Amino acid sequence: MVEITRALDLNAEQEALIDMHSFLNVLNILACELDLMAYGLGDSRPIQEALALVHEFANALQTPERAAPWLADPQSLQNRIHTLITQGLENTTPDAELRASVDNIESVLAILGTRVRELEARSDKPLGWTWLEVDPLRMDFWHLLMAIEKNSKGRYRIIQNIAEQQPEDYLIKVDIDSLESEHLYVPAIFQDVMRDLLANARKYTPPGGRILAGLKETDHEVRFVVDDTGVGIPPHQIEDIVEFGVRGENVRDRPTRGGGFGLTKAYWVVSHCNGRMWIDSDLGVGTRIEIALPRPSPQTTPPPR
């Protein structure tokens, strides 16, 4: 187990991208789905236009100033994409695969709307501690995983019960043990970190693998752990892997659909919250990431449900 202790040296653009990492992950899934749809429809012009909108949004996230107009009215983007998809499907009888793509795009757009609301809620103080409802947090994790599963076009399932697991299925379990049964006290941005590390573990774990994640809240700290049976990190790169843009040499040629700096964001948040982070990894065996954040005494009581 290696404790990560190095200082991060990030410029303003990199910090902006880190803050928007969850958006980039969602937009990359959306872009992939639209790209497949455009190909299936013979490079449909409306679908290509929708794809260009998504890429333009992703590029705008590089600076807060460029991102602001897009984030101010996400419904307009969603409506425009809906209109373009409808145009692209005119005079077409959708087959099962095309209908599945449309359903997946709907679920991804819903997740995008959730991300915007989360950003608005923490805009004044992203690293400030706040109360989150546990059940909606669990459901948000699962909605993301189901969008990833749909995007696989049947190549694998994501399940929670080992008795259901088939050779190509992922077994993914997320446990949350909070002091207040219905609420959790964490930095507002930490839900991004949990989500990103969970998605990252899935990305680098082959189908048929196992991913366990858990959060434990005590009076003194919040501890989060993700443990997978993935490809692992080369031992000499374990500390380097938190640097912006660094990927393990064993996966550099593997295409990914994420922003590529989920571990950077996790360590950036940990550092700013005076926490600690450890990584234990073996090639071909898997990776375990542990995070511990000192928990301040809440200034408020949990809101009523």
Tab-separated table of N, CA, C and O in Angstrom, residues 114-220:
chain	number	residue	atom	x	y	z
A	114	THR	N	-28.687	16.058	-14.047
A	114	THR	CA	-28.365	15.896	-12.623
A	114	THR	C	-27.024	16.532	-12.292
A	114	THR	O	-26.867	17.188	-11.250
A	115	ARG	N	-26.022	16.338	-13.163
A	115	ARG	CA	-24.694	16.914	-12.924
A	115	ARG	C	-24.762	18.444	-12.867
A	115	ARG	O	-24.068	19.078	-12.058
A	116	VAL	N	-25.571	19.050	-13.734
A	116	VAL	CA	-25.709	20.506	-13.724
A	116	VAL	C	-26.315	20.974	-12.409
A	116	VAL	O	-25.849	21.942	-11.807
A	117	ARG	N	-27.334	20.280	-11.935
A	117	ARG	CA	-27.953	20.668	-10.659
A	117	ARG	C	-26.971	20.518	-9.504
A	117	ARG	O	-26.946	21.351	-8.583
A	118	GLU	N	-26.148	19.477	-9.545
A	118	GLU	CA	-25.130	19.306	-8.500
A	118	GLU	C	-24.129	20.466	-8.531
A	118	GLU	O	-23.730	20.985	-7.477
A	119	LEU	N	-23.714	20.852	-9.726
A	119	LEU	CA	-22.758	21.949	-9.857
A	119	LEU	C	-23.346	23.256	-9.331
A	119	LEU	O	-22.663	24.023	-8.648
A	120	GLU	N	-24.607	23.499	-9.646
A	120	GLU	CA	-25.270	24.708	-9.156
A	120	GLU	C	-25.334	24.708	-7.634
A	120	GLU	O	-25.104	25.729	-6.987
A	121	ALA	N	-25.622	23.556	-7.050
A	121	ALA	CA	-25.775	23.465	-5.594
A	121	ALA	C	-24.469	23.734	-4.859
A	121	ALA	O	-24.480	24.226	-3.724
A	122	ARG	N	-23.336	23.425	-5.494
A	122	ARG	CA	-22.054	23.605	-4.810
A	122	ARG	C	-21.244	24.766	-5.378
A	122	ARG	O	-20.069	24.923	-5.043
A	123	SER	N	-21.859	25.589	-6.230
A	123	SER	CA	-21.117	26.621	-6.960
A	123	SER	C	-20.399	27.596	-6.036
A	123	SER	O	-19.297	28.061	-6.347
A	124	ASP	N	-21.000	27.930	-4.892
A	124	ASP	CA	-20.385	28.908	-3.997
A	124	ASP	C	-19.178	28.339	-3.263
A	124	ASP	O	-18.228	29.063	-2.969
A	125	LYS	N	-19.216	27.026	-2.969
A	125	LYS	CA	-18.157	26.432	-2.158
A	125	LYS	C	-18.044	24.942	-2.474
A	125	LYS	O	-18.526	24.092	-1.714
A	126	PRO	N	-17.410	24.594	-3.597
A	126	PRO	CA	-17.371	23.175	-4.010
A	126	PRO	C	-16.677	22.259	-3.014
A	126	PRO	O	-17.016	21.084	-2.922
A	127	LEU	N	-15.698	22.786	-2.273
A	127	LEU	CA	-14.982	21.962	-1.307
A	127	LEU	C	-15.588	22.048	0.092
A	127	LEU	O	-15.092	21.441	1.035
A	128	GLY	N	-16.665	22.822	0.202
A	128	GLY	CA	-17.350	22.926	1.486
A	128	GLY	C	-18.124	21.662	1.814
A	128	GLY	O	-18.605	20.959	0.925
A	129	TRP	N	-18.238	21.363	3.090
A	129	TRP	CA	-18.932	20.158	3.525
A	129	TRP	C	-20.438	20.400	3.545
A	129	TRP	O	-20.906	21.493	3.883
A	130	THR	N	-21.194	19.365	3.184
A	130	THR	CA	-22.639	19.516	3.104
A	130	THR	C	-23.310	18.173	3.388
A	130	THR	O	-22.657	17.122	3.383
A	131	TRP	N	-24.608	18.214	3.631
A	131	TRP	CA	-25.380	16.990	3.832
A	131	TRP	C	-25.888	16.480	2.485
A	131	TRP	O	-26.462	17.222	1.705
A	132	LEU	N	-25.677	15.189	2.220
A	132	LEU	CA	-26.238	14.531	1.050
A	132	LEU	C	-27.181	13.433	1.512
A	132	LEU	O	-26.930	12.769	2.522
A	133	GLU	N	-28.250	13.234	0.775
A	133	GLU	CA	-29.150	12.126	1.072
A	133	GLU	C	-28.539	10.829	0.549
A	133	GLU	O	-28.073	10.758	-0.595
A	134	VAL	N	-28.540	9.799	1.378
A	134	VAL	CA	-27.873	8.545	1.045
A	134	VAL	C	-28.581	7.798	-0.080
A	134	VAL	O	-27.945	7.342	-1.034
A	135	ASP	N	-29.893	7.659	-0.011
A	135	ASP	CA	-30.606	6.873	-1.025
A	135	ASP	C	-30.475	7.476	-2.427
A	135	ASP	O	-30.184	6.742	-3.384
A	136	PRO	N	-30.675	8.789	-2.604
A	136	PRO	CA	-30.461	9.359	-3.944
A	136	PRO	C	-29.022	9.205	-4.424
A	136	PRO	O	-28.783	9.044	-5.633
A	137	LEU	N	-28.063	9.250	-3.496
A	137	LEU	CA	-26.666	9.058	-3.881
A	137	LEU	C	-26.457	7.645	-4.422
A	137	LEU	O	-25.811	7.450	-5.457
A	138	ARG	N	-27.012	6.645	-3.727
A	138	ARG	CA	-26.916	5.269	-4.210
A	138	ARG	C	-27.560	5.131	-5.595
A	138	ARG	O	-27.012	4.482	-6.493
A	139	MET	N	-28.732	5.742	-5.766
A	139	MET	CA	-29.429	5.642	-7.041
A	139	MET	C	-28.651	6.326	-8.151
A	139	MET	O	-28.635	5.845	-9.293
A	140	ASP	N	-27.978	7.421	-7.827
A	140	ASP	CA	-27.175	8.115	-8.835
A	140	ASP	C	-26.035	7.222	-9.308
A	140	ASP	O	-25.740	7.148	-10.512
A	141	PHE	N	-25.367	6.534	-8.375
A	141	PHE	CA	-24.318	5.580	-8.762
A	141	PHE	C	-24.895	4.532	-9.717
A	141	PHE	O	-24.297	4.210	-10.739
A	142	TRP	N	-26.060	4.009	-9.348
A	142	TRP	CA	-26.627	2.923	-10.142
A	142	TRP	C	-27.096	3.405	-11.520
A	142	TRP	O	-26.946	2.707	-12.519
A	143	HIS	N	-27.659	4.613	-11.598
A	143	HIS	CA	-28.060	5.156	-12.893
A	143	HIS	C	-26.856	5.303	-13.824
A	143	HIS	O	-26.949	5.004	-15.028
A	144	LEU	N	-25.728	5.747	-13.275
A	144	LEU	CA	-24.518	5.862	-14.086
A	144	LEU	C	-24.073	4.493	-14.582
A	144	LEU	O	-23.740	4.318	-15.765
A	145	LEU	N	-24.070	3.506	-13.698
A	145	LEU	CA	-23.641	2.165	-14.085
A	145	LEU	C	-24.585	1.567	-15.122
A	145	LEU	O	-24.148	0.869	-16.046
A	146	MET	N	-25.881	1.846	-15.003
A	146	MET	CA	-26.827	1.326	-15.983
A	146	MET	C	-26.636	1.997	-17.346
A	146	MET	O	-26.809	1.367	-18.390
A	147	ALA	N	-26.259	3.282	-17.345
A	147	ALA	CA	-25.961	3.948	-18.619
A	147	ALA	C	-24.726	3.328	-19.262
A	147	ALA	O	-24.669	3.141	-20.486
A	148	ILE	N	-23.727	2.992	-18.438
A	148	ILE	CA	-22.526	2.325	-18.957
A	148	ILE	C	-22.887	0.951	-19.518
A	148	ILE	O	-22.419	0.558	-20.594
A	149	GLU	N	-23.753	0.222	-18.804
A	149	GLU	CA	-24.168	-1.098	-19.282
A	149	GLU	C	-24.895	-0.995	-20.626
A	149	GLU	O	-24.618	-1.757	-21.560
A	150	LYS	N	-25.821	-0.043	-20.732
A	150	LYS	CA	-26.549	0.130	-21.991
A	150	LYS	C	-25.601	0.456	-23.133
A	150	LYS	O	-25.774	0.013	-24.266
A	151	ASN	N	-24.577	1.245	-22.820
A	151	ASN	CA	-23.610	1.647	-23.834
A	151	ASN	C	-22.798	0.474	-24.348
A	151	ASN	O	-22.194	0.548	-25.421
A	152	SER	N	-22.784	-0.632	-23.597
A	152	SER	CA	-22.014	-1.811	-24.020
A	152	SER	C	-22.728	-2.608	-25.102
A	152	SER	O	-22.140	-3.534	-25.680
A	153	LYS	N	-24.001	-2.287	-25.368
A	153	LYS	CA	-24.790	-2.984	-26.401
A	153	LYS	C	-24.844	-4.490	-26.152
A	153	LYS	O	-24.695	-5.294	-27.063
A	154	GLY	N	-25.027	-4.858	-24.894
A	154	GLY	CA	-25.209	-6.259	-24.564
A	154	GLY	C	-23.940	-7.059	-24.369
A	154	GLY	O	-23.995	-8.278	-24.145
A	155	ARG	N	-22.782	-6.417	-24.429
A	155	ARG	CA	-21.530	-7.159	-24.243
A	155	ARG	C	-21.370	-7.640	-22.810
A	155	ARG	O	-20.677	-8.620	-22.557
A	156	TYR	N	-21.969	-6.931	-21.874
A	156	TYR	CA	-21.903	-7.356	-20.475
A	156	TYR	C	-23.070	-6.753	-19.714
A	156	TYR	O	-23.747	-5.836	-20.188
A	157	ARG	N	-23.322	-7.297	-18.528
A	157	ARG	CA	-24.274	-6.716	-17.587
A	157	ARG	C	-23.513	-6.229	-16.356
A	157	ARG	O	-22.386	-6.664	-16.104
A	158	ILE	N	-24.140	-5.336	-15.619
A	158	ILE	CA	-23.610	-4.902	-14.324
A	158	ILE	C	-24.640	-5.309	-13.284
A	158	ILE	O	-25.790	-4.866	-13.328
A	159	ILE	N	-24.237	-6.184	-12.362
A	159	ILE	CA	-25.172	-6.743	-11.392
A	159	ILE	C	-24.656	-6.528	-9.976
A	159	ILE	O	-23.481	-6.229	-9.761
A	160	GLN	N	-25.552	-6.723	-9.008
A	160	GLN	CA	-25.191	-6.551	-7.597
A	160	GLN	C	-25.202	-7.859	-6.814
A	160	GLN	O	-24.675	-7.919	-5.714
A	161	ASN	N	-25.799	-8.893	-7.389
A	161	ASN	CA	-25.949	-10.174	-6.692
A	161	ASN	C	-25.047	-11.212	-7.357
A	161	ASN	O	-25.222	-11.528	-8.537
A	162	ILE	N	-24.102	-11.750	-6.609
A	162	ILE	CA	-23.149	-12.699	-7.182
A	162	ILE	C	-23.842	-13.955	-7.718
A	162	ILE	O	-23.338	-14.622	-8.630
A	163	ALA	N	-25.018	-14.272	-7.190
A	163	ALA	CA	-25.740	-15.452	-7.660
A	163	ALA	C	-26.237	-15.284	-9.097
A	163	ALA	O	-26.550	-16.259	-9.767
A	164	GLU	N	-26.293	-14.031	-9.575
A	164	GLU	CA	-26.737	-13.765	-10.941
A	164	GLU	C	-25.579	-13.661	-11.930
A	164	GLU	O	-25.793	-13.610	-13.136
A	165	GLN	N	-24.354	-13.619	-11.426
A	165	GLN	CA	-23.221	-13.283	-12.292
A	165	GLN	C	-22.920	-14.382	-13.295
A	165	GLN	O	-22.725	-15.539	-12.948
A	166	GLN	N	-22.885	-13.988	-14.566
A	166	GLN	CA	-22.452	-14.830	-15.673
A	166	GLN	C	-21.010	-14.458	-16.029
A	166	GLN	O	-20.492	-13.426	-15.578
A	167	PRO	N	-20.312	-15.278	-16.838
A	167	PRO	CA	-18.878	-15.040	-17.093
A	167	PRO	C	-18.513	-13.638	-17.568
A	167	PRO	O	-17.425	-13.157	-17.262
A	168	GLU	N	-19.410	-12.963	-18.314
A	168	GLU	CA	-19.075	-11.641	-18.836
A	168	GLU	C	-19.676	-10.503	-18.012
A	168	GLU	O	-19.568	-9.339	-18.405
A	169	ASP	N	-20.313	-10.813	-16.899
A	169	ASP	CA	-20.951	-9.777	-16.081
A	169	ASP	C	-19.972	-9.160	-15.086
A	169	ASP	O	-19.080	-9.839	-14.578
A	170	TYR	N	-20.188	-7.876	-14.805
A	170	TYR	CA	-19.486	-7.214	-13.698
A	170	TYR	C	-20.316	-7.374	-12.430
A	170	TYR	O	-21.535	-7.137	-12.444
A	171	LEU	N	-19.669	-7.742	-11.351
A	171	LEU	CA	-20.298	-7.702	-10.030
A	171	LEU	C	-19.818	-6.426	-9.353
A	171	LEU	O	-18.626	-6.275	-9.062
A	172	ILE	N	-20.732	-5.487	-9.122
A	172	ILE	CA	-20.374	-4.207	-8.515
A	172	ILE	C	-21.285	-3.961	-7.314
A	172	ILE	O	-22.512	-3.984	-7.435
A	173	LYS	N	-20.673	-3.729	-6.171
A	173	LYS	CA	-21.425	-3.459	-4.946
A	173	LYS	C	-20.910	-2.174	-4.313
A	173	LYS	O	-19.705	-1.931	-4.263
A	174	VAL	N	-21.833	-1.357	-3.835
A	174	VAL	CA	-21.489	-0.093	-3.179
A	174	VAL	C	-22.201	-0.049	-1.830
A	174	VAL	O	-23.432	-0.110	-1.765
A	175	ASP	N	-21.428	0.032	-0.748
A	175	ASP	CA	-21.985	0.126	0.606
A	175	ASP	C	-21.725	1.517	1.171
A	175	ASP	O	-20.632	2.075	0.998
A	176	ILE	N	-22.717	2.062	1.839
A	176	ILE	CA	-22.582	3.369	2.496
A	176	ILE	C	-23.052	3.228	3.933
A	176	ILE	O	-24.203	2.849	4.183
A	177	ASP	N	-22.163	3.504	4.872
A	177	ASP	CA	-22.466	3.399	6.298
A	177	ASP	C	-22.289	4.786	6.905
A	177	ASP	O	-21.159	5.227	7.167
A	178	SER	N	-23.394	5.478	7.113
A	178	SER	CA	-23.339	6.855	7.603
A	178	SER	C	-23.785	6.938	9.049
A	178	SER	O	-24.494	6.060	9.563
A	179	LEU	N	-23.366	8.005	9.723
A	179	LEU	CA	-23.775	8.215	11.113
A	179	LEU	C	-25.265	8.488	11.202
A	179	LEU	O	-25.955	8.002	12.093
A	180	GLU	N	-25.751	9.314	10.295
A	180	GLU	CA	-27.187	9.560	10.176
A	180	GLU	C	-27.682	8.627	9.079
A	180	GLU	O	-27.210	8.686	7.953
A	181	SER	N	-28.608	7.765	9.386
A	181	SER	CA	-28.978	6.697	8.461
A	181	SER	C	-29.414	7.206	7.094
A	181	SER	O	-29.186	6.550	6.076
A	182	GLU	N	-30.019	8.391	7.040
A	182	GLU	CA	-30.558	8.887	5.779
A	182	GLU	C	-29.694	9.967	5.143
A	182	GLU	O	-29.948	10.368	4.011
A	183	HIS	N	-28.678	10.458	5.868
A	183	HIS	CA	-27.848	11.554	5.363
A	183	HIS	C	-26.373	11.272	5.619
A	183	HIS	O	-26.006	10.529	6.530
A	184	LEU	N	-25.557	11.926	4.804
A	184	LEU	CA	-24.106	11.767	4.848
A	184	LEU	C	-23.482	13.157	4.794
A	184	LEU	O	-23.909	14.008	4.001
A	185	TYR	N	-22.472	13.396	5.629
A	185	TYR	CA	-21.814	14.712	5.674
A	185	TYR	C	-20.452	14.610	4.996
A	185	TYR	O	-19.533	13.953	5.510
A	186	VAL	N	-20.327	15.204	3.807
A	186	VAL	CA	-19.103	15.124	3.008
A	186	VAL	C	-18.890	16.437	2.261
A	186	VAL	O	-19.808	17.249	2.153
A	187	PRO	N	-17.670	16.662	1.713
A	187	PRO	CA	-17.501	17.804	0.810
A	187	PRO	C	-18.439	17.651	-0.386
A	187	PRO	O	-18.615	16.533	-0.908
A	188	ALA	N	-19.043	18.727	-0.839
A	188	ALA	CA	-20.022	18.650	-1.924
A	188	ALA	C	-19.445	17.972	-3.158
A	188	ALA	O	-20.127	17.202	-3.838
A	189	ILE	N	-18.174	18.240	-3.459
A	189	ILE	CA	-17.554	17.697	-4.652
A	189	ILE	C	-17.184	16.219	-4.502
A	189	ILE	O	-16.850	15.547	-5.490
A	190	PHE	N	-17.274	15.686	-3.288
A	190	PHE	CA	-16.801	14.317	-3.064
A	190	PHE	C	-17.686	13.273	-3.740
A	190	PHE	O	-17.235	12.171	-4.037
A	191	GLN	N	-18.953	13.617	-3.990
A	191	GLN	CA	-19.788	12.673	-4.724
A	191	GLN	C	-19.243	12.455	-6.134
A	191	GLN	O	-19.350	11.350	-6.681
A	192	ASP	N	-18.619	13.492	-6.725
A	192	ASP	CA	-17.934	13.318	-8.008
A	192	ASP	C	-16.805	12.301	-7.885
A	192	ASP	O	-16.634	11.440	-8.741
A	193	VAL	N	-16.018	12.443	-6.822
A	193	VAL	CA	-14.862	11.561	-6.626
A	193	VAL	C	-15.306	10.117	-6.501
A	193	VAL	O	-14.749	9.217	-7.145
A	194	MET	N	-16.314	9.860	-5.680
A	194	MET	CA	-16.801	8.492	-5.506
A	194	MET	C	-17.287	7.915	-6.833
A	194	MET	O	-16.968	6.774	-7.194
A	195	ARG	N	-18.050	8.708	-7.547
A	195	ARG	CA	-18.599	8.274	-8.835
A	195	ARG	C	-17.481	8.010	-9.847
A	195	ARG	O	-17.478	6.996	-10.551
A	196	ASP	N	-16.523	8.919	-9.907
A	196	ASP	CA	-15.438	8.794	-10.885
A	196	ASP	C	-14.558	7.580	-10.598
A	196	ASP	O	-14.144	6.869	-11.519
A	197	LEU	N	-14.250	7.336	-9.328
A	197	LEU	CA	-13.401	6.191	-8.991
A	197	LEU	C	-14.124	4.877	-9.264
A	197	LEU	O	-13.504	3.886	-9.680
A	198	LEU	N	-15.429	4.862	-9.055
A	198	LEU	CA	-16.209	3.671	-9.355
A	198	LEU	C	-16.212	3.399	-10.858
A	198	LEU	O	-15.975	2.273	-11.310
A	199	ALA	N	-16.452	4.455	-11.655
A	199	ALA	CA	-16.445	4.300	-13.116
A	199	ALA	C	-15.051	3.945	-13.618
A	199	ALA	O	-14.898	3.164	-14.566
A	200	ASN	N	-14.029	4.511	-12.989
A	200	ASN	CA	-12.648	4.230	-13.382
A	200	ASN	C	-12.301	2.760	-13.140
A	200	ASN	O	-11.650	2.115	-13.968
A	201	ALA	N	-12.743	2.238	-12.000
A	201	ALA	CA	-12.491	0.827	-11.692
A	201	ALA	C	-13.160	-0.071	-12.723
A	201	ALA	O	-12.583	-1.064	-13.177
A	202	ARG	N	-14.382	0.262	-13.115
A	202	ARG	CA	-15.081	-0.523	-14.141
A	202	ARG	C	-14.330	-0.464	-15.476
A	202	ARG	O	-14.171	-1.473	-16.168
A	203	LYS	N	-13.825	0.714	-15.810
A	203	LYS	CA	-13.153	0.912	-17.095
A	203	LYS	C	-11.926	0.016	-17.241
A	203	LYS	O	-11.640	-0.504	-18.325
A	204	TYR	N	-11.188	-0.178	-16.138
A	204	TYR	CA	-9.939	-0.935	-16.206
A	204	TYR	C	-10.058	-2.345	-15.625
A	204	TYR	O	-9.048	-2.978	-15.324
A	205	THR	N	-11.299	-2.801	-15.472
A	205	THR	CA	-11.546	-4.175	-15.056
A	205	THR	C	-12.226	-4.910	-16.199
A	205	THR	O	-13.264	-4.460	-16.683
A	206	PRO	N	-11.674	-6.018	-16.657
A	206	PRO	CA	-12.308	-6.761	-17.758
A	206	PRO	C	-13.670	-7.306	-17.350
A	206	PRO	O	-13.919	-7.552	-16.156
A	207	PRO	N	-14.575	-7.501	-18.319
A	207	PRO	CA	-15.867	-8.128	-18.002
A	207	PRO	C	-15.668	-9.446	-17.263
A	207	PRO	O	-14.741	-10.210	-17.542
A	208	GLY	N	-16.563	-9.705	-16.316
A	208	GLY	CA	-16.425	-10.866	-15.447
A	208	GLY	C	-15.757	-10.538	-14.134
A	208	GLY	O	-15.666	-11.390	-13.246
A	209	GLY	N	-15.302	-9.296	-14.005
A	209	GLY	CA	-14.587	-8.874	-12.806
A	209	GLY	C	-15.501	-8.433	-11.679
A	209	GLY	O	-16.725	-8.362	-11.802
A	210	ARG	N	-14.854	-8.092	-10.556
A	210	ARG	CA	-15.559	-7.685	-9.345
A	210	ARG	C	-15.056	-6.327	-8.887
A	210	ARG	O	-13.849	-6.068	-8.873
A	211	ILE	N	-15.986	-5.449	-8.517
A	211	ILE	CA	-15.643	-4.126	-7.996
A	211	ILE	C	-16.450	-3.902	-6.721
A	211	ILE	O	-17.682	-3.961	-6.736
A	212	LEU	N	-15.750	-3.659	-5.635
A	212	LEU	CA	-16.388	-3.378	-4.358
A	212	LEU	C	-16.042	-1.953	-3.937
A	212	LEU	O	-14.876	-1.558	-3.990
A	213	ALA	N	-17.046	-1.199	-3.539
A	213	ALA	CA	-16.820	0.165	-3.063
A	213	ALA	C	-17.577	0.348	-1.756
A	213	ALA	O	-18.667	-0.206	-1.572
A	214	GLY	N	-16.989	1.105	-0.864
A	214	GLY	CA	-17.648	1.328	0.418
A	214	GLY	C	-17.245	2.647	1.040
A	214	GLY	O	-16.108	3.098	0.870
A	215	LEU	N	-18.193	3.261	1.712
A	215	LEU	CA	-17.935	4.493	2.459
A	215	LEU	C	-18.335	4.266	3.912
A	215	LEU	O	-19.405	3.718	4.193
A	216	LYS	N	-17.460	4.678	4.820
A	216	LYS	CA	-17.714	4.572	6.259
A	216	LYS	C	-17.517	5.939	6.889
A	216	LYS	O	-16.442	6.540	6.777
A	217	GLU	N	-18.560	6.447	7.533
A	217	GLU	CA	-18.497	7.752	8.186
A	217	GLU	C	-18.453	7.562	9.692
A	217	GLU	O	-19.260	6.819	10.258
A	218	THR	N	-17.478	8.198	10.341
A	218	THR	CA	-17.392	8.207	11.800
A	218	THR	C	-17.424	9.650	12.282
A	218	THR	O	-17.488	10.585	11.484
A	219	ASP	N	-17.344	9.827	13.589
A	219	ASP	CA	-17.308	11.192	14.130
A	219	ASP	C	-16.078	11.956	13.655
A	219	ASP	O	-16.086	13.192	13.606
A	220	HIS	N	-15.006	11.228	13.329
A	220	HIS	CA	-13.725	11.877	13.060
A	220	HIS	C	-13.299	11.869	11.589
A	220	HIS	O	-12.487	12.699	11.184
